[in-house]
mmCIF file of C-alpha atoms and ligand atoms in Angstrom:
data_model
loop_
_atom_site.group_PDB
_atom_site.id
_atom_site.type_symbol
_atom_site.label_atom_id
_atom_site.label_comp_id
_atom_site.label_asym_id
_atom_site.label_seq_id
_atom_site.Cartn_x
_atom_site.Cartn_y
_atom_site.Cartn_z
ATOM 1 C CA UNK A 958 9.364 -14.664 5.256
ATOM 2 C CA UNK A 959 6.752 -13.406 7.695
ATOM 3 C CA UNK A 960 3.233 -14.810 7.114
ATOM 4 C CA UNK A 961 4.359 -16.158 3.735
ATOM 5 C CA UNK A 962 1.052 -15.295 2.032
ATOM 6 C CA UNK A 963 2.749 -13.258 -0.698
ATOM 7 C CA UNK A 964 6.237 -14.748 -0.762
ATOM 8 C CA UNK A 965 5.360 -18.443 -0.974
ATOM 9 C CA UNK A 966 2.938 -17.993 -3.868
ATOM 10 C CA UNK A 967 5.641 -16.220 -5.862
ATOM 11 C CA UNK A 968 8.276 -18.845 -5.059
ATOM 12 C CA UNK A 969 5.961 -21.728 -5.961
ATOM 13 C CA UNK A 970 5.119 -20.145 -9.310
ATOM 14 C CA UNK A 971 8.788 -19.487 -9.992
ATOM 15 C CA UNK A 972 8.236 -15.820 -10.792
ATOM 16 C CA UNK A 973 11.729 -14.653 -9.865
ATOM 17 C CA UNK A 974 14.744 -14.894 -12.186
ATOM 18 C CA UNK A 975 16.732 -16.438 -9.330
ATOM 19 C CA UNK A 976 15.046 -18.399 -6.554
ATOM 20 C CA UNK A 977 16.655 -17.772 -3.165
ATOM 21 C CA UNK A 978 18.724 -20.653 -1.849
ATOM 22 C CA UNK A 979 17.559 -19.983 1.681
ATOM 23 C CA UNK A 980 14.381 -18.485 3.113
ATOM 24 C CA UNK A 981 14.630 -17.148 6.648
ATOM 25 C CA UNK A 982 11.513 -17.313 8.778
ATOM 26 C CA UNK A 983 11.526 -14.043 10.706
ATOM 27 C CA UNK A 984 8.511 -15.151 12.745
ATOM 28 C CA UNK A 985 10.968 -16.811 15.096
ATOM 29 C CA UNK A 986 12.142 -13.353 16.237
ATOM 30 C CA UNK A 987 10.390 -12.713 19.574
ATOM 31 C CA UNK A 988 8.346 -9.649 20.614
ATOM 32 C CA UNK A 989 7.436 -8.328 17.183
ATOM 33 C CA UNK A 990 3.651 -8.671 17.518
ATOM 34 C CA UNK A 991 2.093 -5.840 19.533
ATOM 35 C CA UNK A 992 -0.175 -2.806 19.314
ATOM 36 C CA UNK A 993 0.256 -0.113 21.967
ATOM 37 C CA UNK A 994 -0.086 3.627 22.418
ATOM 38 C CA UNK A 995 3.104 4.924 23.986
ATOM 39 C CA UNK A 996 5.151 8.157 23.975
ATOM 40 C CA UNK A 997 2.603 10.046 21.883
ATOM 41 C CA UNK A 998 2.408 7.423 19.160
ATOM 42 C CA UNK A 999 0.706 4.209 18.158
ATOM 43 C CA UNK A 1000 3.345 1.480 17.925
ATOM 44 C CA UNK A 1001 2.654 -1.662 15.930
ATOM 45 C CA UNK A 1002 5.184 -4.495 15.829
ATOM 46 C CA UNK A 1003 6.307 -5.402 12.318
ATOM 47 C CA UNK A 1004 4.954 -8.933 12.624
ATOM 48 C CA UNK A 1005 1.536 -7.930 13.899
ATOM 49 C CA UNK A 1006 -1.217 -9.739 12.001
ATOM 50 C CA UNK A 1007 -3.594 -7.733 9.846
ATOM 51 C CA UNK A 1008 -6.528 -9.312 11.675
ATOM 52 C CA UNK A 1009 -5.301 -7.945 15.009
ATOM 53 C CA UNK A 1010 -4.904 -4.456 13.549
ATOM 54 C CA UNK A 1011 -8.372 -4.581 11.989
ATOM 55 C CA UNK A 1012 -9.993 -5.685 15.250
ATOM 56 C CA UNK A 1013 -8.102 -3.474 17.704
ATOM 57 C CA UNK A 1014 -10.441 -0.939 19.345
ATOM 58 C CA UNK A 1015 -7.813 1.827 19.638
ATOM 59 C CA UNK A 1016 -6.871 1.480 15.963
ATOM 60 C CA UNK A 1017 -10.524 1.369 14.939
ATOM 61 C CA UNK A 1018 -11.462 4.539 16.803
ATOM 62 C CA UNK A 1019 -8.316 6.701 16.578
ATOM 63 C CA UNK A 1020 -6.548 5.453 13.420
ATOM 64 C CA UNK A 1021 -9.636 4.418 11.477
ATOM 65 C CA UNK A 1022 -8.038 4.480 8.013
ATOM 66 C CA UNK A 1023 -5.512 1.827 9.031
ATOM 67 C CA UNK A 1024 -8.060 -0.455 10.742
ATOM 68 C CA UNK A 1025 -10.283 -0.220 7.694
ATOM 69 C CA UNK A 1026 -7.398 -0.889 5.284
ATOM 70 C CA UNK A 1027 -6.392 -3.987 7.262
ATOM 71 C CA UNK A 1028 -10.027 -5.135 7.391
ATOM 72 C CA UNK A 1029 -10.376 -4.807 3.612
ATOM 73 C CA UNK A 1030 -7.191 -6.744 2.831
ATOM 74 C CA UNK A 1031 -7.536 -10.210 1.290
ATOM 75 C CA UNK A 1032 -9.626 -12.730 3.292
ATOM 76 C CA UNK A 1033 -10.023 -13.788 6.970
ATOM 77 C CA UNK A 1034 -7.469 -16.599 6.611
ATOM 78 C CA UNK A 1035 -4.945 -14.368 4.835
ATOM 79 C CA UNK A 1036 -5.406 -11.616 7.424
ATOM 80 C CA UNK A 1037 -4.777 -14.168 10.146
ATOM 81 C CA UNK A 1038 -1.427 -15.134 8.566
ATOM 82 C CA UNK A 1039 -0.439 -11.885 6.844
ATOM 83 C CA UNK A 1040 1.522 -9.246 8.758
ATOM 84 C CA UNK A 1041 1.769 -5.479 8.454
ATOM 85 C CA UNK A 1042 5.498 -5.790 7.592
ATOM 86 C CA UNK A 1043 4.709 -8.248 4.809
ATOM 87 C CA UNK A 1044 1.838 -6.129 3.563
ATOM 88 C CA UNK A 1045 3.991 -3.058 3.019
ATOM 89 C CA UNK A 1046 6.879 -5.077 1.513
ATOM 90 C CA UNK A 1047 4.807 -7.274 -0.804
ATOM 91 C CA UNK A 1048 5.694 -7.521 -4.471
ATOM 92 C CA UNK A 1049 3.636 -6.041 -7.281
ATOM 93 C CA UNK A 1050 0.732 -8.020 -8.734
ATOM 94 C CA UNK A 1051 1.619 -7.025 -12.319
ATOM 95 C CA UNK A 1052 0.616 -10.114 -14.295
ATOM 96 C CA UNK A 1053 3.667 -9.892 -16.523
ATOM 97 C CA UNK A 1054 6.020 -9.676 -13.546
ATOM 98 C CA UNK A 1055 4.231 -12.543 -11.781
ATOM 99 C CA UNK A 1056 3.874 -14.809 -14.807
ATOM 100 C CA UNK A 1057 4.687 -18.437 -14.058
ATOM 101 C CA UNK A 1058 8.280 -19.620 -14.480
ATOM 102 C CA UNK A 1059 9.630 -16.087 -14.953
ATOM 103 C CA UNK A 1060 8.069 -16.024 -18.441
ATOM 104 C CA UNK A 1061 8.483 -12.297 -19.139
ATOM 105 C CA UNK A 1062 11.903 -10.746 -18.856
ATOM 106 C CA UNK A 1063 10.329 -7.432 -17.932
ATOM 107 C CA UNK A 1064 11.716 -4.045 -16.899
ATOM 108 C CA UNK A 1065 11.215 -4.735 -13.218
ATOM 109 C CA UNK A 1066 13.504 -7.733 -13.686
ATOM 110 C CA UNK A 1067 16.018 -5.490 -15.458
ATOM 111 C CA UNK A 1068 14.809 -6.700 -18.858
ATOM 112 C CA UNK A 1069 14.392 -4.420 -21.885
ATOM 113 C CA UNK A 1070 10.624 -4.159 -22.117
ATOM 114 C CA UNK A 1071 7.591 -3.304 -20.026
ATOM 115 C CA UNK A 1072 5.026 -5.675 -21.522
ATOM 116 C CA UNK A 1073 2.207 -3.763 -19.841
ATOM 117 C CA UNK A 1074 3.110 -0.523 -21.596
ATOM 118 C CA UNK A 1075 1.840 -1.922 -24.905
ATOM 119 C CA UNK A 1076 -0.050 -4.987 -23.654
ATOM 120 C CA UNK A 1077 -2.921 -5.533 -21.221
ATOM 121 C CA UNK A 1078 -2.481 -2.598 -18.904
ATOM 122 C CA UNK A 1079 -5.947 -2.267 -17.428
ATOM 123 C CA UNK A 1080 -4.660 -2.565 -13.851
ATOM 124 C CA UNK A 1081 -1.428 -0.617 -14.278
ATOM 125 C CA UNK A 1082 -0.223 2.885 -13.524
ATOM 126 C CA UNK A 1083 -2.176 5.999 -14.425
ATOM 127 C CA UNK A 1084 0.644 8.291 -13.301
ATOM 128 C CA UNK A 1085 3.480 7.021 -15.488
ATOM 129 C CA UNK A 1086 6.166 4.520 -14.672
ATOM 130 C CA UNK A 1087 9.574 4.298 -13.101
ATOM 131 C CA UNK A 1088 12.289 3.575 -15.621
ATOM 132 C CA UNK A 1089 9.564 2.518 -18.073
ATOM 133 C CA UNK A 1090 7.885 -0.046 -15.751
ATOM 134 C CA UNK A 1091 4.134 0.534 -15.326
ATOM 135 C CA UNK A 1092 3.486 -1.847 -12.412
ATOM 136 C CA UNK A 1093 1.679 -0.472 -9.358
ATOM 137 C CA UNK A 1094 2.052 -0.951 -5.631
ATOM 138 C CA UNK A 1095 -0.879 -3.156 -4.539
ATOM 139 C CA UNK A 1096 -0.815 -2.691 -0.756
ATOM 140 C CA UNK A 1097 -3.984 -1.730 1.082
ATOM 141 C CA UNK A 1098 -2.295 -0.582 4.284
ATOM 142 C CA UNK A 1099 0.398 1.524 2.545
ATOM 143 C CA UNK A 1100 -1.831 4.524 1.672
ATOM 144 C CA UNK A 1101 -3.299 4.514 5.185
ATOM 145 C CA UNK A 1102 0.213 4.748 6.644
ATOM 146 C CA UNK A 1103 1.114 7.640 4.330
ATOM 147 C CA UNK A 1104 -2.135 9.491 5.103
ATOM 148 C CA UNK A 1105 -1.593 9.003 8.849
ATOM 149 C CA UNK A 1106 1.989 10.289 8.493
ATOM 150 C CA UNK A 1107 3.482 7.079 9.876
ATOM 151 C CA UNK A 1108 7.143 6.187 10.280
ATOM 152 C CA UNK A 1109 8.538 2.804 9.342
ATOM 153 C CA UNK A 1110 11.084 1.714 11.935
ATOM 154 C CA UNK A 1111 13.595 -0.731 10.501
ATOM 155 C CA UNK A 1112 16.420 -2.707 12.044
ATOM 156 C CA UNK A 1113 18.695 0.206 11.039
ATOM 157 C CA UNK A 1114 16.753 3.500 10.913
ATOM 158 C CA UNK A 1115 13.446 5.351 10.900
ATOM 159 C CA UNK A 1116 11.919 6.169 7.498
ATOM 160 C CA UNK A 1117 8.919 8.403 6.744
ATOM 161 C CA UNK A 1118 6.226 6.126 5.310
ATOM 162 C CA UNK A 1119 6.030 8.432 2.330
ATOM 163 C CA UNK A 1120 9.668 7.654 1.468
ATOM 164 C CA UNK A 1121 9.518 3.947 2.263
ATOM 165 C CA UNK A 1122 8.382 2.819 -1.183
ATOM 166 C CA UNK A 1123 10.998 3.432 -3.805
ATOM 167 C CA UNK A 1124 10.147 1.201 -6.739
ATOM 168 C CA UNK A 1125 13.213 0.436 -8.833
ATOM 169 C CA UNK A 1126 15.528 2.782 -7.054
ATOM 170 C CA UNK A 1127 16.663 0.228 -4.522
ATOM 171 C CA UNK A 1128 14.171 -2.573 -5.116
ATOM 172 C CA UNK A 1129 10.481 -2.232 -4.300
ATOM 173 C CA UNK A 1130 11.116 -0.501 -1.002
ATOM 174 C CA UNK A 1131 13.923 1.595 0.421
ATOM 175 C CA UNK A 1132 15.075 -1.398 2.498
ATOM 176 C CA UNK A 1133 18.623 -2.583 2.074
ATOM 177 C CA UNK A 1134 19.380 -6.283 1.756
ATOM 178 C CA UNK A 1135 20.174 -6.738 5.435
ATOM 179 C CA UNK A 1136 17.336 -4.601 6.802
ATOM 180 C CA UNK A 1137 13.860 -5.543 8.001
ATOM 181 C CA UNK A 1138 10.803 -3.659 9.211
ATOM 182 C CA UNK A 1139 10.514 -3.921 12.979
ATOM 183 C CA UNK A 1140 7.796 -1.400 13.833
ATOM 184 C CA UNK A 1141 5.228 1.012 12.457
ATOM 185 C CA UNK A 1142 4.873 4.243 14.419
ATOM 186 C CA UNK A 1143 1.954 6.618 13.895
ATOM 187 C CA UNK A 1144 1.777 9.987 15.685
ATOM 188 C CA UNK A 1145 -1.212 10.257 18.043
ATOM 189 C CA UNK A 1146 -3.927 12.220 16.255
ATOM 190 C CA UNK A 1147 -4.748 15.805 17.312
ATOM 191 C CA UNK A 1148 -8.192 16.313 18.847
ATOM 192 C CA UNK A 1149 -10.853 16.378 16.150
ATOM 193 C CA UNK A 1150 -8.864 14.280 13.641
ATOM 194 C CA UNK A 1151 -10.748 11.853 11.421
ATOM 195 C CA UNK A 1152 -9.446 9.370 8.893
ATOM 196 C CA UNK A 1153 -10.982 7.042 6.330
ATOM 197 C CA UNK A 1154 -9.986 4.347 3.834
ATOM 198 C CA UNK A 1155 -11.964 3.294 0.785
ATOM 199 C CA UNK A 1156 -11.113 0.497 -1.611
ATOM 200 C CA UNK A 1157 -12.491 -0.295 -5.034
ATOM 201 C CA UNK A 1158 -11.969 -3.872 -6.197
ATOM 202 C CA UNK A 1159 -13.752 -6.010 -8.751
ATOM 203 C CA UNK A 1160 -14.918 -8.533 -6.151
ATOM 204 C CA UNK A 1161 -16.318 -7.693 -2.740
ATOM 205 C CA UNK A 1162 -13.762 -9.854 -0.932
ATOM 206 C CA UNK A 1163 -10.371 -11.506 -1.517
ATOM 207 C CA UNK A 1164 -9.362 -9.055 -4.173
ATOM 208 C CA UNK A 1165 -6.551 -6.601 -4.648
ATOM 209 C CA UNK A 1166 -7.434 -2.942 -5.064
ATOM 210 C CA UNK A 1167 -8.076 -1.534 -8.519
ATOM 211 C CA UNK A 1168 -7.664 1.767 -6.661
ATOM 212 C CA UNK A 1169 -7.734 2.561 -2.948
ATOM 213 C CA UNK A 1170 -7.591 5.828 -1.052
ATOM 214 C CA UNK A 1171 -6.847 6.910 2.514
ATOM 215 C CA UNK A 1172 -7.500 10.349 3.939
ATOM 216 C CA UNK A 1173 -6.691 12.007 7.253
ATOM 217 C CA UNK A 1174 -8.331 15.319 8.125
ATOM 218 C CA UNK A 1175 -7.167 17.152 11.237
ATOM 219 C CA UNK A 1176 -7.812 20.773 12.274
ATOM 220 C CA UNK A 1177 -4.297 21.637 11.029
ATOM 221 C CA UNK A 1178 -3.721 19.311 8.155
ATOM 222 C CA UNK A 1179 -5.202 17.103 5.421
ATOM 223 C CA UNK A 1180 -3.296 14.195 3.917
ATOM 224 C CA UNK A 1181 -4.615 12.167 0.984
ATOM 225 C CA UNK A 1182 -2.969 9.082 -0.487
ATOM 226 C CA UNK A 1183 -4.063 6.848 -3.370
ATOM 227 C CA UNK A 1184 -2.591 3.440 -4.129
ATOM 228 C CA UNK A 1185 -2.590 0.951 -7.019
ATOM 229 C CA UNK A 1186 -2.408 3.967 -9.346
ATOM 230 C CA UNK A 1187 1.371 4.448 -9.534
ATOM 231 C CA UNK A 1188 4.599 2.518 -8.894
ATOM 232 C CA UNK A 1189 4.601 3.849 -5.317
ATOM 233 C CA UNK A 1190 1.724 5.012 -3.092
ATOM 234 C CA UNK A 1191 0.676 8.365 -4.567
ATOM 235 C CA UNK A 1192 0.211 11.300 -2.211
ATOM 236 C CA UNK A 1193 -2.357 13.603 -3.809
ATOM 237 C CA UNK A 1194 -0.801 16.919 -2.764
ATOM 238 C CA UNK A 1195 -2.791 18.964 -5.294
ATOM 239 C CA UNK A 1196 -5.998 17.634 -3.739
ATOM 240 C CA UNK A 1197 -4.675 18.423 -0.267
ATOM 241 C CA UNK A 1198 -4.117 22.036 -1.334
ATOM 242 C CA UNK A 1199 -7.731 22.314 -2.494
ATOM 243 C CA UNK A 1200 -8.986 21.220 0.927
ATOM 244 C CA UNK A 1201 -6.470 23.069 3.116
ATOM 245 C CA UNK A 1202 -8.116 25.377 5.680
ATOM 246 C CA UNK A 1203 -11.632 24.825 4.305
ATOM 247 C CA UNK A 1204 -14.735 23.083 5.573
ATOM 248 C CA UNK A 1205 -15.335 19.912 3.579
ATOM 249 C CA UNK A 1206 -18.574 19.744 1.646
ATOM 250 C CA UNK A 1207 -19.689 17.922 -1.480
ATOM 251 C CA UNK A 1208 -18.398 20.561 -3.922
ATOM 252 C CA UNK A 1209 -15.005 20.863 -2.207
ATOM 253 C CA UNK A 1210 -14.582 17.078 -2.044
ATOM 254 C CA UNK A 1211 -15.402 16.852 -5.734
ATOM 255 C CA UNK A 1212 -12.892 19.581 -6.587
ATOM 256 C CA UNK A 1213 -10.260 17.725 -4.545
ATOM 257 C CA UNK A 1214 -11.025 14.549 -6.512
ATOM 258 C CA UNK A 1215 -10.475 16.426 -9.792
ATOM 259 C CA UNK A 1216 -7.202 17.878 -8.511
ATOM 260 C CA UNK A 1217 -5.995 14.446 -7.360
ATOM 261 C CA UNK A 1218 -6.050 13.084 -10.918
ATOM 262 C CA UNK A 1219 -5.137 16.267 -12.756
ATOM 263 C CA UNK A 1220 -1.631 14.965 -13.476
ATOM 264 C CA UNK A 1221 -2.772 11.474 -14.544
ATOM 265 C CA UNK A 1222 -1.559 9.941 -17.823
ATOM 266 C CA UNK A 1223 -3.654 6.784 -18.227
ATOM 267 C CA UNK A 1224 -2.540 3.982 -20.524
ATOM 268 C CA UNK A 1225 -4.616 2.620 -23.416
ATOM 269 C CA UNK A 1226 -6.790 0.308 -21.290
ATOM 270 C CA UNK A 1227 -7.005 1.955 -17.871
ATOM 271 C CA UNK A 1228 -8.748 5.298 -18.262
ATOM 272 C CA UNK A 1229 -11.518 3.924 -16.024
ATOM 273 C CA UNK A 1230 -9.121 4.069 -13.069
ATOM 274 C CA UNK A 1231 -8.979 7.864 -13.297
ATOM 275 C CA UNK A 1232 -12.711 8.147 -12.624
ATOM 276 C CA UNK A 1233 -12.469 5.654 -9.762
ATOM 277 C CA UNK A 1234 -9.554 7.511 -8.150
ATOM 278 C CA UNK A 1235 -11.426 10.806 -8.390
ATOM 279 C CA UNK A 1236 -14.528 9.314 -6.802
ATOM 280 C CA UNK A 1237 -12.625 7.587 -3.983
ATOM 281 C CA UNK A 1238 -10.901 10.845 -3.012
ATOM 282 C CA UNK A 1239 -14.270 12.570 -2.882
ATOM 283 C CA UNK A 1240 -15.924 9.813 -0.863
ATOM 284 C CA UNK A 1241 -13.034 9.428 1.576
ATOM 285 C CA UNK A 1242 -13.063 13.177 2.264
ATOM 286 C CA UNK A 1243 -16.827 13.172 2.789
ATOM 287 C CA UNK A 1244 -16.395 10.264 5.219
ATOM 288 C CA UNK A 1245 -14.198 12.589 7.337
ATOM 289 C CA UNK A 1246 -16.768 15.429 7.500
HETATM 290 C C1 FAD B 1310 -5.372 -14.437 -2.561
HETATM 291 C C2 FAD B 1310 -4.620 -13.254 -2.028
HETATM 292 C C3 FAD B 1310 -5.285 -12.050 -1.865
HETATM 293 C C4 FAD B 1310 -4.606 -10.952 -1.355
HETATM 294 N N1 FAD B 1310 -5.288 -9.771 -1.232
HETATM 295 C C5 FAD B 1310 -4.642 -8.674 -0.798
HETATM 296 C C6 FAD B 1310 -5.345 -7.428 -0.699
HETATM 297 O O1 FAD B 1310 -6.537 -7.329 -0.968
HETATM 298 N N2 FAD B 1310 -4.644 -6.345 -0.288
HETATM 299 C C7 FAD B 1310 -3.308 -6.394 0.034
HETATM 300 O O2 FAD B 1310 -2.741 -5.373 0.413
HETATM 301 N N3 FAD B 1310 -2.627 -7.575 -0.040
HETATM 302 C C8 FAD B 1310 -3.251 -8.698 -0.445
HETATM 303 N N4 FAD B 1310 -2.574 -9.886 -0.535
HETATM 304 C C9 FAD B 1310 -1.104 -9.900 -0.355
HETATM 305 C C10 FAD B 1310 -0.567 -10.443 0.987
HETATM 306 O O3 FAD B 1310 -1.165 -11.617 1.377
HETATM 307 C C11 FAD B 1310 -0.723 -9.466 2.111
HETATM 308 O O4 FAD B 1310 -0.244 -8.237 1.676
HETATM 309 C C12 FAD B 1310 0.005 -9.859 3.403
HETATM 310 O O5 FAD B 1310 -0.168 -8.805 4.334
HETATM 311 C C13 FAD B 1310 1.486 -10.133 3.260
HETATM 312 O O6 FAD B 1310 2.023 -10.388 4.567
HETATM 313 P P1 FAD B 1310 2.899 -11.659 4.894
HETATM 314 O O7 FAD B 1310 3.306 -11.509 6.323
HETATM 315 O O8 FAD B 1310 2.188 -12.908 4.549
HETATM 316 O O9 FAD B 1310 4.123 -11.415 3.924
HETATM 317 P P2 FAD B 1310 5.184 -12.471 3.314
HETATM 318 O O10 FAD B 1310 4.567 -13.209 2.206
HETATM 319 O O11 FAD B 1310 5.818 -13.250 4.409
HETATM 320 O O12 FAD B 1310 6.253 -11.437 2.753
HETATM 321 C C14 FAD B 1310 5.949 -10.586 1.670
HETATM 322 C C15 FAD B 1310 7.242 -9.849 1.274
HETATM 323 O O13 FAD B 1310 7.616 -8.935 2.307
HETATM 324 C C16 FAD B 1310 8.915 -9.271 2.844
HETATM 325 N N5 FAD B 1310 8.788 -9.085 4.291
HETATM 326 C C17 FAD B 1310 7.874 -9.644 5.126
HETATM 327 N N6 FAD B 1310 8.001 -9.146 6.367
HETATM 328 C C18 FAD B 1310 9.038 -8.257 6.319
HETATM 329 C C19 FAD B 1310 9.670 -7.419 7.282
HETATM 330 N N7 FAD B 1310 9.255 -7.374 8.568
HETATM 331 N N8 FAD B 1310 10.702 -6.646 6.888
HETATM 332 C C20 FAD B 1310 11.130 -6.674 5.593
HETATM 333 N N9 FAD B 1310 10.574 -7.432 4.644
HETATM 334 C C21 FAD B 1310 9.531 -8.223 4.991
HETATM 335 C C22 FAD B 1310 9.200 -10.688 2.400
HETATM 336 O O14 FAD B 1310 10.571 -10.905 2.242
HETATM 337 C C23 FAD B 1310 8.441 -10.766 1.086
HETATM 338 O O15 FAD B 1310 9.227 -10.228 0.043
HETATM 339 C C24 FAD B 1310 -3.224 -11.043 -0.994
HETATM 340 C C25 FAD B 1310 -2.567 -12.266 -1.138
HETATM 341 C C26 FAD B 1310 -3.243 -13.363 -1.642
HETATM 342 C C27 FAD B 1310 -2.511 -14.653 -1.777
#
């Protein structure tokens, strides 16, 4: 447990098939809250609070997508408790998975059925599932880290952010049972780089994303990542190809939005998310003009 804002709610509702016998408070580990630029990278301690990331001047000006993602997460009190490590390791918000007292023996719990596949799937994946489970990754900071080409430094190794989420392969992340996130490392941006994060949620505050999108545009490279649309953060490589080497304008941003969702396979109740994803890609690119 870091800030406990995700974990404790789940434990109190009894959402897991087996409650842990012991919860270890990793906040007692010293020196894991920091933000510094060093050795050509921004280094953020795994226990750094979202509020501190959102308010840090260096993050705001040079790694804007991440500052904005942290600022748009949850509420002031949750950002004061919640950490970046916890944010990228949080569990899905699928309402079948999180039902009180482990009510649904769903696919993510190694059950036989994904209840969202045929049930109320308005907030679920538009890019298919993993092993039949249609739950999505709900993190706001995750797509910013993928767009900014971050590395996740764990107690054992360094993982590309893009490969950090691995729903159902190993659990929700690539972490092993005895491994924790100790640092986030983001390469210093090349001159002229801009980044942006946009979130669409039903409410203006304290609400998980229906869809969010982070974009980084540098003279050499464009990286676009959507989240809450697939089991893992979804890098929109087809949209990146549309933009590559070109000057961004309204028509190009729109074409990139179309490309981003060209492989989507919405479920019965979530076609609206396709339009939102398309629009967020367009708007995030235009914000980097
Ligand atoms: C009302 C409400 C609204 C919310 N809104 C949003 C939102 O809009 N956007 C959003 O992204 N999130 C949202 N959240 C989810 C959550 O609060 C945040 O994601 C928060 O950043 C989680 O951080 P934490 O430190 O509290 O994590 P914890 O609850 O302590 O941990 C979450 C999970 O991550 C694991 N974990 C924590 N730290 C590490 C580490 N260093 N290494 C390995 N594993 C670790 C824990 O074991 C646990 O499984 C919301 C939560 C609530 C209750």
